[in-house]
Coordinates of C-alpha atoms and ligand atoms in Angstrom, one line a residue:
M23 CA 38.1 -12.1 10.5
E24 CA 40.4 -9.3 11.6
M25 CA 40.3 -7.4 14.9
I26 CA 40.6 -3.7 14.3
A27 CA 39.9 -2.3 17.7
S28 CA 40.0 -3.5 21.3
N29 CA 39.1 -1.4 24.3
K30 CA 38.8 -2.6 27.9
S31 CA 35.4 -1.4 29.4
F32 CA 33.9 -2.2 32.8
G33 CA 36.2 -5.2 33.2
G34 CA 35.2 -6.6 29.8
W35 CA 36.2 -5.8 26.2
H36 CA 34.7 -3.8 23.4
K37 CA 36.1 -5.1 20.1
Q38 CA 35.6 -4.3 16.4
Y39 CA 36.2 -6.7 13.6
R40 CA 36.2 -6.8 9.8
H41 CA 35.3 -9.8 7.9
D42 CA 34.3 -10.9 4.4
S43 CA 30.5 -11.6 4.3
A44 CA 29.6 -14.3 1.9
V45 CA 25.9 -13.4 2.2
L46 CA 26.4 -9.7 1.5
G47 CA 29.3 -10.1 -0.9
C48 CA 31.4 -7.4 0.7
R49 CA 33.7 -6.6 3.6
M50 CA 31.7 -5.8 6.8
R51 CA 32.5 -4.4 10.2
F52 CA 30.8 -5.3 13.4
A53 CA 31.4 -4.7 17.1
V54 CA 31.2 -7.0 20.2
Y55 CA 31.1 -6.2 23.9
L56 CA 32.3 -9.2 25.9
P57 CA 31.5 -8.9 29.6
P58 CA 34.1 -10.0 32.2
Q59 CA 32.2 -13.3 32.7
A60 CA 33.1 -14.3 29.1
A61 CA 36.7 -14.9 30.3
S62 CA 35.5 -17.9 32.3
G63 CA 32.7 -19.4 30.2
P64 CA 30.0 -18.9 27.6
V65 CA 27.6 -16.0 28.1
P66 CA 24.3 -15.2 26.5
V67 CA 24.3 -12.6 23.7
L68 CA 22.1 -9.7 22.7
Y69 CA 22.1 -8.6 19.1
W70 CA 21.6 -4.8 18.6
L71 CA 20.3 -3.5 15.3
S72 CA 20.9 0.3 14.8
G73 CA 18.8 2.9 12.9
L74 CA 19.2 4.9 9.8
T75 CA 22.7 6.5 9.1
C76 CA 24.3 4.3 11.9
S77 CA 27.2 1.9 11.8
D78 CA 28.3 -0.6 14.5
E79 CA 29.7 2.4 16.5
N80 CA 26.7 4.5 17.4
F81 CA 25.3 2.1 20.0
M82 CA 28.7 1.1 21.5
Q83 CA 29.7 4.8 21.9
K84 CA 26.5 6.5 22.9
A85 CA 24.1 4.0 24.6
G86 CA 26.2 3.4 27.7
A87 CA 25.2 -0.3 27.7
Q88 CA 28.6 -1.7 28.9
R89 CA 28.2 -1.1 32.6
V90 CA 25.0 -3.1 33.0
A91 CA 26.0 -5.7 30.4
A92 CA 29.2 -6.3 32.5
E93 CA 27.1 -6.6 35.7
L94 CA 24.6 -9.0 34.1
G95 CA 27.1 -11.0 32.1
I96 CA 25.6 -10.4 28.7
A97 CA 27.6 -10.1 25.4
I98 CA 26.3 -7.5 22.9
V99 CA 26.9 -7.8 19.1
A100 CA 26.3 -4.7 17.0
P101 CA 26.4 -5.2 13.2
D102 CA 26.5 -2.4 10.6
T103 CA 23.2 -1.2 9.1
S104 CA 23.8 -2.2 5.4
P105 CA 26.4 -3.7 3.1
R106 CA 29.1 -1.1 2.3
G107 CA 31.7 -0.3 -0.2
E108 CA 32.4 1.3 -3.6
G109 CA 30.9 -1.6 -5.5
V110 CA 27.7 -1.7 -3.4
A111 CA 24.6 0.1 -4.7
D112 CA 23.8 3.3 -2.9
D113 CA 21.4 6.3 -3.0
A114 CA 21.9 10.0 -2.2
G115 CA 19.2 9.9 0.4
Y116 CA 20.1 9.0 4.0
D117 CA 17.1 6.7 4.2
L118 CA 18.0 4.3 1.3
G119 CA 21.1 2.3 0.4
Q120 CA 24.2 2.3 2.5
G121 CA 23.4 3.0 6.1
A122 CA 19.7 2.0 5.5
G123 CA 19.5 -1.7 4.7
F124 CA 16.2 -2.2 6.7
Y125 CA 17.3 -5.7 7.6
V126 CA 15.4 -7.2 4.6
N127 CA 16.6 -9.4 1.7
A128 CA 16.2 -7.3 -1.4
S129 CA 14.6 -8.9 -4.5
E130 CA 15.0 -5.9 -6.9
A131 CA 17.9 -4.6 -9.0
P132 CA 20.3 -3.1 -8.2
W133 CA 19.9 -3.9 -4.5
M134 CA 19.5 -7.7 -4.6
R135 CA 23.2 -8.3 -5.3
H136 CA 24.4 -7.1 -1.8
Y137 CA 21.4 -6.1 0.3
R138 CA 20.6 -9.3 2.2
M139 CA 20.8 -7.9 5.7
Y140 CA 18.1 -10.3 7.1
D141 CA 20.1 -13.3 6.2
Y142 CA 23.2 -11.6 7.5
V143 CA 22.0 -10.5 10.9
S144 CA 19.8 -13.6 11.6
Q145 CA 22.2 -16.3 10.2
E146 CA 25.6 -15.5 9.0
L147 CA 26.7 -13.2 11.8
P148 CA 25.3 -15.4 14.6
A149 CA 27.2 -18.4 13.2
L150 CA 30.4 -16.3 12.9
V151 CA 29.9 -15.1 16.5
A152 CA 29.2 -18.6 17.8
A153 CA 32.4 -19.9 16.1
H154 CA 34.7 -17.2 17.5
F155 CA 33.4 -16.0 20.9
P156 CA 32.4 -17.6 24.2
V157 CA 28.7 -17.2 23.7
S158 CA 25.9 -19.7 24.7
D159 CA 22.9 -20.4 22.5
R160 CA 20.7 -18.1 24.6
R161 CA 20.1 -15.1 22.2
A162 CA 18.0 -12.0 22.4
I163 CA 17.6 -9.1 19.9
A164 CA 17.0 -5.4 20.2
G165 CA 17.3 -2.3 18.2
H166 CA 16.4 1.3 17.4
S167 CA 14.1 2.8 14.8
M168 CA 14.8 1.0 11.6
G169 CA 16.7 -1.5 13.8
G170 CA 13.9 -1.6 16.3
H171 CA 11.7 -2.8 13.5
G172 CA 14.4 -5.1 12.3
A173 CA 14.7 -6.7 15.8
L174 CA 10.9 -7.2 16.1
M175 CA 10.8 -8.6 12.5
C176 CA 13.7 -11.1 13.2
A177 CA 12.0 -12.3 16.4
L178 CA 8.7 -12.7 14.6
K179 CA 10.2 -14.5 11.6
R180 CA 12.6 -16.8 13.7
P181 CA 11.1 -17.0 17.2
Q182 CA 13.0 -20.3 17.7
D183 CA 16.3 -18.4 17.6
Y184 CA 15.6 -15.8 20.4
V185 CA 14.4 -15.8 24.0
S186 CA 13.2 -12.1 24.0
V187 CA 13.0 -9.0 21.9
S188 CA 13.0 -5.3 22.6
A189 CA 13.0 -2.0 20.6
F190 CA 13.4 1.7 21.1
S191 CA 11.2 3.8 18.8
P192 CA 10.7 1.2 16.1
I193 CA 9.2 2.0 12.7
A194 CA 6.3 -0.2 13.8
N195 CA 4.4 -0.6 10.6
P196 CA 6.8 0.2 7.7
V197 CA 4.3 -0.7 4.9
N198 CA 2.3 2.3 6.1
A199 CA 5.1 4.8 6.8
P200 CA 7.1 7.0 4.4
W201 CA 10.5 5.6 5.4
G202 CA 9.3 2.0 5.0
Q203 CA 7.4 2.6 1.8
K204 CA 10.4 4.2 0.1
A205 CA 12.8 1.4 1.2
F206 CA 10.4 -1.5 0.5
A207 CA 9.5 -0.2 -2.9
A208 CA 13.2 -0.1 -3.8
Y209 CA 14.3 -3.3 -2.2
L210 CA 11.2 -5.4 -2.6
G211 CA 9.5 -3.9 -5.7
A212 CA 6.2 -2.3 -6.5
D213 CA 4.0 -5.3 -5.4
R214 CA 2.9 -4.4 -1.9
A215 CA 1.8 -8.0 -1.3
A216 CA 5.5 -8.9 -1.1
W217 CA 6.1 -6.3 1.6
Q218 CA 3.8 -7.9 4.2
A219 CA 6.3 -10.6 5.1
W220 CA 8.8 -7.9 6.2
D221 CA 6.4 -5.8 8.4
A222 CA 6.5 -6.4 12.2
S223 CA 2.9 -5.3 12.7
V224 CA 1.6 -7.6 10.0
L225 CA 3.7 -10.5 11.4
M226 CA 2.7 -9.8 15.0
A227 CA -1.0 -9.7 14.2
A228 CA -0.7 -13.2 12.8
A229 CA 1.8 -14.7 15.4
A230 CA 0.7 -18.1 16.7
A231 CA 0.5 -18.4 20.5
D232 CA 3.4 -20.9 20.6
A233 CA 5.6 -18.6 18.5
Q234 CA 5.4 -15.5 20.8
L235 CA 8.3 -14.1 22.7
P236 CA 8.4 -11.6 25.6
A237 CA 8.6 -8.2 23.9
R238 CA 9.3 -4.7 25.3
V239 CA 9.1 -1.5 23.3
D240 CA 10.1 2.0 24.6
I241 CA 8.8 5.1 22.9
G242 CA 9.6 8.8 23.5
L243 CA 6.5 11.0 23.3
A244 CA 8.6 14.0 22.1
D245 CA 10.0 11.9 19.2
G246 CA 9.5 14.0 16.1
F247 CA 9.1 10.9 14.0
L248 CA 6.4 9.3 16.2
A249 CA 3.1 10.1 14.4
E250 CA 4.3 9.9 10.7
Q251 CA 7.0 7.2 10.8
L252 CA 6.8 5.1 13.9
Q253 CA 3.1 4.6 14.6
P254 CA 3.4 2.4 17.7
E255 CA -0.4 2.1 17.9
A256 CA -0.1 -0.3 14.9
L257 CA 2.0 -2.6 17.0
E258 CA -0.4 -2.3 19.9
R259 CA -3.3 -3.3 17.6
A260 CA -1.3 -6.2 16.2
A261 CA -0.5 -7.4 19.7
A262 CA -4.1 -7.2 20.7
A263 CA -5.2 -9.2 17.7
S264 CA -2.9 -12.1 18.3
G265 CA -2.6 -11.9 22.1
Y266 CA 1.2 -11.1 21.8
P267 CA 2.9 -10.4 25.1
L268 CA 4.0 -6.8 24.2
Q269 CA 4.9 -4.3 26.9
L270 CA 4.8 -0.9 25.4
H271 CA 6.2 1.9 27.5
R272 CA 5.6 5.6 26.6
H273 CA 8.0 8.1 28.1
D274 CA 7.0 11.8 28.4
G275 CA 9.5 14.3 26.9
Y276 CA 12.0 11.9 25.4
D277 CA 12.9 12.2 21.7
H278 CA 14.4 9.9 19.0
S279 CA 18.0 10.2 20.0
Y280 CA 20.6 8.2 21.8
Y281 CA 19.9 10.4 24.9
F282 CA 16.6 8.5 25.1
I283 CA 18.2 5.1 24.5
A284 CA 20.9 5.8 27.2
S285 CA 18.1 6.6 29.6
F286 CA 16.3 3.2 29.3
I287 CA 19.0 0.8 28.0
E288 CA 19.4 -0.5 31.5
A289 CA 15.7 -1.3 31.8
Q290 CA 15.9 -3.2 28.4
L291 CA 19.0 -5.1 29.4
R292 CA 17.4 -6.2 32.7
F293 CA 14.3 -7.2 30.8
H294 CA 16.4 -9.4 28.5
A295 CA 18.4 -10.8 31.5
G296 CA 15.2 -12.0 33.1
H297 CA 14.7 -14.3 30.0
L298 CA 18.3 -15.0 29.0
F299 CA 19.1 -16.4 32.4
A300 CA 15.6 -18.0 33.0
Ligands
GSH405 N1 19.3 12.2 9.6 C1 17.9 12.0 9.8 C2 17.6 11.2 11.0 C3 18.5 10.0 11.2 C4 18.3 9.5 12.6 O1 17.6 10.0 13.4 N2 19.0 8.4 12.8 C5 18.9 7.8 14.1 C6 18.4 6.4 13.8 S1 16.8 6.5 12.9 C7 20.3 7.7 14.7 O2 20.5 6.9 15.6 N3 21.2 8.5 14.3 C8 22.6 8.4 14.7 C9 23.0 8.8 16.1 O3 22.2 9.5 16.7 O4 24.1 8.5 16.6 C10 17.1 13.2 9.8 O5 17.7 14.3 10.2 O6 15.9 13.2 9.5

């Protein structure tokens, strides 16, 4: 692991690293924010999964999360959104291939060789972070859009690994949305039965009572992707079906951008703190 950037921020440190991922079979970059409290002992950690076209940098540069993370004493880890590199399969579209890994493990050629983002964000990266940084085993997960869905999916598939989950503008039901259908057809194949295990609304509707985590979702009502791609009502129906403790907040006038995320990241961080420090 090689450190490639280090910036002091609100008394803590933003750092970027490169490492060779065994799971993805390529060199990856990720970012960490370490709050000042990390200098004197282990701190809980929030994983942030970004949306289409993003890298580890969008959240760290645009969300303005460092001030509140420093106050609360929460580390934040932001991975990239796909495997990367010249030898890694790609597509000309912004919504498939590099920058658009959808946090699934691909089963189809040519994607299956590198696109194993679920295993990367839920297992390889947390193990690497635990080995190199002063973090406790209290872990939460959050994300935006494709990454909002990824966060919900990770929390639903591995509830034992997290204490809480949140999302901004998630693609709530990808098996029924154009972005999700395009990506899942490529990564998982034509058989839609195989897609179900990677859809947060499908998983939430079936979540057993003892596998449910506190969940907060924030949606902007002026988000141009809301009706066609995001479909938050699918998640609401799923939560109602299983009794899942989902808090869905709708915000008038906000769009899909980081201006929206920056406006409510404090609320999401305080939500997670209530569980990370419980
Ligand atoms: N480029 C796409 C949208 C991509 C997009 O909105 N990406 C979101 C995540 S889904 C994002 O966070 N973009 C990067 C940024 O705003 O920093 C389009 O124009 O339709």
